[in-house]
Tab-separated table of C-alpha atoms in Angstrom:
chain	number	residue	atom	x	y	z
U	137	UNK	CA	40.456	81.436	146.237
U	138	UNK	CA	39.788	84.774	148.575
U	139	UNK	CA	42.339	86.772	148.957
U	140	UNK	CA	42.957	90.471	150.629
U	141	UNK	CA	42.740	93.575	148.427
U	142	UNK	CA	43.430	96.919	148.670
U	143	UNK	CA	43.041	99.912	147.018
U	144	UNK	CA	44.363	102.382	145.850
U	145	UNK	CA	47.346	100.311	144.472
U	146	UNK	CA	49.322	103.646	144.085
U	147	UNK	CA	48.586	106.746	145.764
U	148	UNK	CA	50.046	110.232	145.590
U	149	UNK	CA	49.952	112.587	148.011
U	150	UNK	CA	51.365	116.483	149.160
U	151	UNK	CA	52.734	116.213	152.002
U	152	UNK	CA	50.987	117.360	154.991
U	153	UNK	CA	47.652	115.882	153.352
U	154	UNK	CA	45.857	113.003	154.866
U	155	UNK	CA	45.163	110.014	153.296
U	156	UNK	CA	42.920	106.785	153.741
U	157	UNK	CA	44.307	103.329	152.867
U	158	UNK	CA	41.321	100.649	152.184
U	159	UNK	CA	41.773	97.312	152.496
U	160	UNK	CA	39.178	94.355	152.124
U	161	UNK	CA	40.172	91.202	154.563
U	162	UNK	CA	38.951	87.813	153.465
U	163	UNK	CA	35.367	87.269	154.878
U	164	UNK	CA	35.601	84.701	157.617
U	165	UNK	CA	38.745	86.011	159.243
U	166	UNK	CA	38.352	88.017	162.186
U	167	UNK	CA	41.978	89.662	162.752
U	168	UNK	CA	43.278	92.323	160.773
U	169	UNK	CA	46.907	93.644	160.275
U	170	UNK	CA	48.626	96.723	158.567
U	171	UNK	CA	52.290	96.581	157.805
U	172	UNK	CA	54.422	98.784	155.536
U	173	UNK	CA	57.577	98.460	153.626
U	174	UNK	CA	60.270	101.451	152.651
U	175	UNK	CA	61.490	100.815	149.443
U	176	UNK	CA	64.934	98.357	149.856
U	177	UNK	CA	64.064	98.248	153.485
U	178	UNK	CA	62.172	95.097	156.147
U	179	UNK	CA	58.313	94.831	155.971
U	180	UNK	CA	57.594	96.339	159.606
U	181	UNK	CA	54.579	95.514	161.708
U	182	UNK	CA	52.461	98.413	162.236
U	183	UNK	CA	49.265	97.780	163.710
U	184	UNK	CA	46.802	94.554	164.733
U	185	UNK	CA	43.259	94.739	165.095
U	186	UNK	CA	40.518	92.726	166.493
U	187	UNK	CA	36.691	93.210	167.853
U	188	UNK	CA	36.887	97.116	166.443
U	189	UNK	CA	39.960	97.367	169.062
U	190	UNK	CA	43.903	98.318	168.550
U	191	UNK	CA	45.068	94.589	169.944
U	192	UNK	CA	48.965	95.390	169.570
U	193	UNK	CA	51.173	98.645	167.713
U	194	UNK	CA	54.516	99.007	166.939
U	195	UNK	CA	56.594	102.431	168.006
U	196	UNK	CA	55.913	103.276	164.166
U	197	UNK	CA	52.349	103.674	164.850
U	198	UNK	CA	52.129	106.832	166.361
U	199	UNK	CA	49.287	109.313	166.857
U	200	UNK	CA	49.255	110.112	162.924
U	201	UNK	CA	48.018	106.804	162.425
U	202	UNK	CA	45.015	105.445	163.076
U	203	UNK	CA	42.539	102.617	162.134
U	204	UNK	CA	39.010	101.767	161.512
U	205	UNK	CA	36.812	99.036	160.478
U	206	UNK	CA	33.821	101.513	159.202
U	207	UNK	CA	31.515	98.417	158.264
U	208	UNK	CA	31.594	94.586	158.045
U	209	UNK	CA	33.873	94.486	155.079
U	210	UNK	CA	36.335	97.338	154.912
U	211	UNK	CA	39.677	98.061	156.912
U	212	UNK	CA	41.433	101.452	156.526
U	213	UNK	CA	44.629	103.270	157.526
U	214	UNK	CA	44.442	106.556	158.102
U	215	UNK	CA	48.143	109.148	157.991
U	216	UNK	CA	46.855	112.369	159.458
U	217	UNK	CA	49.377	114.385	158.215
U	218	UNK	CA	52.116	112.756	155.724
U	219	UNK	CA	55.561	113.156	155.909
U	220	UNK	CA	57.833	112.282	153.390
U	221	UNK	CA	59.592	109.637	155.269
U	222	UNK	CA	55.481	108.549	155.061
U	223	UNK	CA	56.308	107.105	151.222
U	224	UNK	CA	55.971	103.214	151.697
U	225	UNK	CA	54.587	100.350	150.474
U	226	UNK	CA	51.856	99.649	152.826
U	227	UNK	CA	50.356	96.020	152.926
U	228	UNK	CA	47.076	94.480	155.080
U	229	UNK	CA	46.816	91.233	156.173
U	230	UNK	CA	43.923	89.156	157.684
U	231	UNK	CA	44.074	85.673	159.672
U	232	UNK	CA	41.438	83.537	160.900
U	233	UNK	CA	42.433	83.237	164.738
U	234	UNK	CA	45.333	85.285	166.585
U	235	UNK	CA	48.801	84.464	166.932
U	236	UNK	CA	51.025	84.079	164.046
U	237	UNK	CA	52.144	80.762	165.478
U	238	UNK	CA	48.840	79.221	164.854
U	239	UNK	CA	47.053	81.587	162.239
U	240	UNK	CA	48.534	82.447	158.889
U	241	UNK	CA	48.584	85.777	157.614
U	242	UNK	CA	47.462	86.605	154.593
U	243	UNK	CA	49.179	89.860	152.860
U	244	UNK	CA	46.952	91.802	150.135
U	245	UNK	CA	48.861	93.369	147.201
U	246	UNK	CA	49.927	96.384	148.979
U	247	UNK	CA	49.287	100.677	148.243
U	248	UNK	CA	52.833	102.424	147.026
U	249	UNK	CA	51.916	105.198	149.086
U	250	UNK	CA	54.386	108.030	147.643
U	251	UNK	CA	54.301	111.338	149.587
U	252	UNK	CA	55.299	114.577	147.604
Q	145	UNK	CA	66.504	94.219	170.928
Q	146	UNK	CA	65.012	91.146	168.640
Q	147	UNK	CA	66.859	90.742	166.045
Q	148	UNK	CA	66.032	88.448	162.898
Q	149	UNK	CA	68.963	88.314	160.251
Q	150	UNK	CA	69.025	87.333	156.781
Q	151	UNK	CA	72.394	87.301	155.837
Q	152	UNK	CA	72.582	86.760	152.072
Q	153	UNK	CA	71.197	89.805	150.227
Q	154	UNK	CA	71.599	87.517	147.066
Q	155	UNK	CA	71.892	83.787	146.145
Q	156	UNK	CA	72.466	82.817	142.624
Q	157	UNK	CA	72.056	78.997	141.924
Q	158	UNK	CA	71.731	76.764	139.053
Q	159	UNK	CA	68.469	74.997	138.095
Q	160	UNK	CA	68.052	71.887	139.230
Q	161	UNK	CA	69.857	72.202	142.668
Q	162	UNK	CA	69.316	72.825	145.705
Q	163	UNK	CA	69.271	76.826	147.356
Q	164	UNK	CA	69.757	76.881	151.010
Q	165	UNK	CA	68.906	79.971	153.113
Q	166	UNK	CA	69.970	81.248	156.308
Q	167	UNK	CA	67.895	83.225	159.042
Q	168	UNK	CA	69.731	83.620	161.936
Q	169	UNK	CA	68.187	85.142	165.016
Q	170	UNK	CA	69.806	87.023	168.768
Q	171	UNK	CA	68.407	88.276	171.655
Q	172	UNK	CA	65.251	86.046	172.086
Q	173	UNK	CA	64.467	82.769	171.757
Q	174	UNK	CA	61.086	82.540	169.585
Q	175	UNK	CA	58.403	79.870	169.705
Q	176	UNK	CA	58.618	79.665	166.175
Q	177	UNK	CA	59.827	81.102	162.939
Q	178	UNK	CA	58.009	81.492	159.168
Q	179	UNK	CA	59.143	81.743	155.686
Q	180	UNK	CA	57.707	83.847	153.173
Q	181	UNK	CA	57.804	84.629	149.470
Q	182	UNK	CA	57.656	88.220	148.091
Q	183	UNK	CA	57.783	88.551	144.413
Q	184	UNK	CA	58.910	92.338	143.383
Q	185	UNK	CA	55.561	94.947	143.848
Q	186	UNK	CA	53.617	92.272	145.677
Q	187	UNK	CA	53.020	91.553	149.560
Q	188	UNK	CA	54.501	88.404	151.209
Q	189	UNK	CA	53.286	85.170	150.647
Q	190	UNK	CA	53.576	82.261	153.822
Q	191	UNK	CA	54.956	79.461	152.844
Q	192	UNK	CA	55.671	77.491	155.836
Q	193	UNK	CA	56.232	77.228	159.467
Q	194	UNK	CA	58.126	75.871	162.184
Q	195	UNK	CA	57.855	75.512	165.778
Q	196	UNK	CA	60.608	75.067	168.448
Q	197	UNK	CA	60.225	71.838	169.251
Q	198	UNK	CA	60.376	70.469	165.466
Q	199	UNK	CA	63.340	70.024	163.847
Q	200	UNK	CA	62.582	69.777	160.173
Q	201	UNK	CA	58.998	70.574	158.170
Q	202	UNK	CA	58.339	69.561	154.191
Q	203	UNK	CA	56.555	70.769	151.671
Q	204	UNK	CA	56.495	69.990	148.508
Q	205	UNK	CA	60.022	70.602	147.392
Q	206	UNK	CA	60.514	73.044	150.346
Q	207	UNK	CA	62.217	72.425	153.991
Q	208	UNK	CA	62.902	73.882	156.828
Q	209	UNK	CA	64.955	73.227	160.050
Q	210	UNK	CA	65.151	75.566	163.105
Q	211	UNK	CA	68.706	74.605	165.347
Q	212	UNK	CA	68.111	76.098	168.946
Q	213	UNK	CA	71.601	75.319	169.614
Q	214	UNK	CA	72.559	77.360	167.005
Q	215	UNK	CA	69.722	80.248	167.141
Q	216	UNK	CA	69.454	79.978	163.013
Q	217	UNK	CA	66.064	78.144	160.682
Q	218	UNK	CA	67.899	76.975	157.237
Q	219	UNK	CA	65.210	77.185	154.074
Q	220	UNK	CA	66.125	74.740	151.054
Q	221	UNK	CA	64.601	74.129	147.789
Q	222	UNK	CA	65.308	71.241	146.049
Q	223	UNK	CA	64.656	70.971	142.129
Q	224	UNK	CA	64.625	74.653	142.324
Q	225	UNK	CA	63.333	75.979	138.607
Q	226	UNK	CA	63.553	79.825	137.330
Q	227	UNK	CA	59.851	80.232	139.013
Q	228	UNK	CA	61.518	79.789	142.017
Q	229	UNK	CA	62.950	83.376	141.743
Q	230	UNK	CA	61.675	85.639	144.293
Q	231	UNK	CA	62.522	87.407	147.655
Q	232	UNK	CA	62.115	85.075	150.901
Q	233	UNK	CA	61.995	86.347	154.186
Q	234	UNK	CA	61.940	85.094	157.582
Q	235	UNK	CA	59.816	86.148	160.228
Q	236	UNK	CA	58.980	85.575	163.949
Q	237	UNK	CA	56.584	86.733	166.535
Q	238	UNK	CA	52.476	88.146	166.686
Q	239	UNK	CA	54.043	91.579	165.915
Q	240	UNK	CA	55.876	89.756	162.870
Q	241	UNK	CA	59.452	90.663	162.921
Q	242	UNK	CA	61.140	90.187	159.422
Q	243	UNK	CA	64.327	89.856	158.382
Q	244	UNK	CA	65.316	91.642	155.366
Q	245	UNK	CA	64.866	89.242	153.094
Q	246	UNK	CA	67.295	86.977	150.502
Q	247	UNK	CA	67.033	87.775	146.406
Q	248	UNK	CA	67.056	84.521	144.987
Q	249	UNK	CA	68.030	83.868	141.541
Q	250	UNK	CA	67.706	80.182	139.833
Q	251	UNK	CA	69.430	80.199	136.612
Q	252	UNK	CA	68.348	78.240	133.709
């Protein structure tokens, strides 16, 4: 069955540093989604993505963050500069079409991003 | 603001019955609402969804209803078994809003 993956699963950073979050969609699906989690805390929507464009962005996603689809396969989160409050679980998610109401998400297993 | 609520941080229940969850939601009125699974380290997993204009939606040994009247999508599991054990959360809108989740526990 396809699924989403990421990598790293666990990555440890100074803070300050940037880091890249990759994340591998399932082929077909054409809309791509980053979300993170504090630990204990809601999964929060960060960022959609469709057609190489920013589609919708939460207040969390601000200009530290960015994202890229750097070839047909790979989608990555980039933190400019961590900050401690930066220490997350971060998940991606693809669906086929757009619109949760119609298109279900699926979540990869998540990067425990921990910022030092 | 938009507010999705999870009341129950934790639900113990016995196997073999029947676990009802609660998601209540205020300040909007959304077109529809999901349930999720998320097992500890892992990302969420949909389960099901239900639209505004239907009351009830099965599967398997799972159901959900979503009262407009009463702004609040009830989650059962019937038969529920040990496996059953996880984290669901509710969710609503494009720019998912979840609620915080409820920590099941089915004891053998």
């Amino acid at each position: 069955e396809p699924e989403v993956t990421q990598t790293p699963s666990h990555q440890v950073t100074q803070m300050g540093q940037e880091v890249i979050l990759r994340c591998v969609p399932i082929s077909n699906h054409l809309y791509f989604y980053w979300y993170r989690q504090i630990l204990g805390q809601k999964v929060e929507f960060l960022v959609s993505f469709y057609n190489n464009e920013i589609s919708e962005k939460s207040e969390i996603f601000d200009d530290q963050f960015s994202v890229e689809r750097p070839d047909g396969s790979n989608f990555t989160l980039k933190i400019r500069s961590t900050k401690l409050e930066d220490s997350a679980m971060y998940f991606c998610a693809s669906s086929e079409g757009q619109g949760a109401a119609y298109n279900e998400q699926f979540f990869g297993p998540g990067t425990r991003l921990t910022v030092l | 603001s938009q507010k999705i609520e999870q009341n129950s941080e934790a639900l113990n229940i016995q196997e073999g019955k029947t676990a009802t969850l609660t998601c209540n939601y205020t300040n909007y009125s959304p077109a529809y609402l999901q349930w999720y699974r998320q097992d500890p380290g892992r990302g969420p997993v949909f389960l099901l969804l239900i639209r505004e204009n239907e009351k009830e939606k099965r599967k398997e040994r799972l159901k959900v209803t979503f009262d407009t009247t009463l702004k609040q999508s009830l989650f059962h599991i019937t038969a529920s078994q040990p496996a059953d054990s996880a984290t669901y959360l509710c969710a609503s809108g494009d720019k998912i809003i979840f609620g915080k989740g409820t920590r099941l526990h089915i004891l053998p």
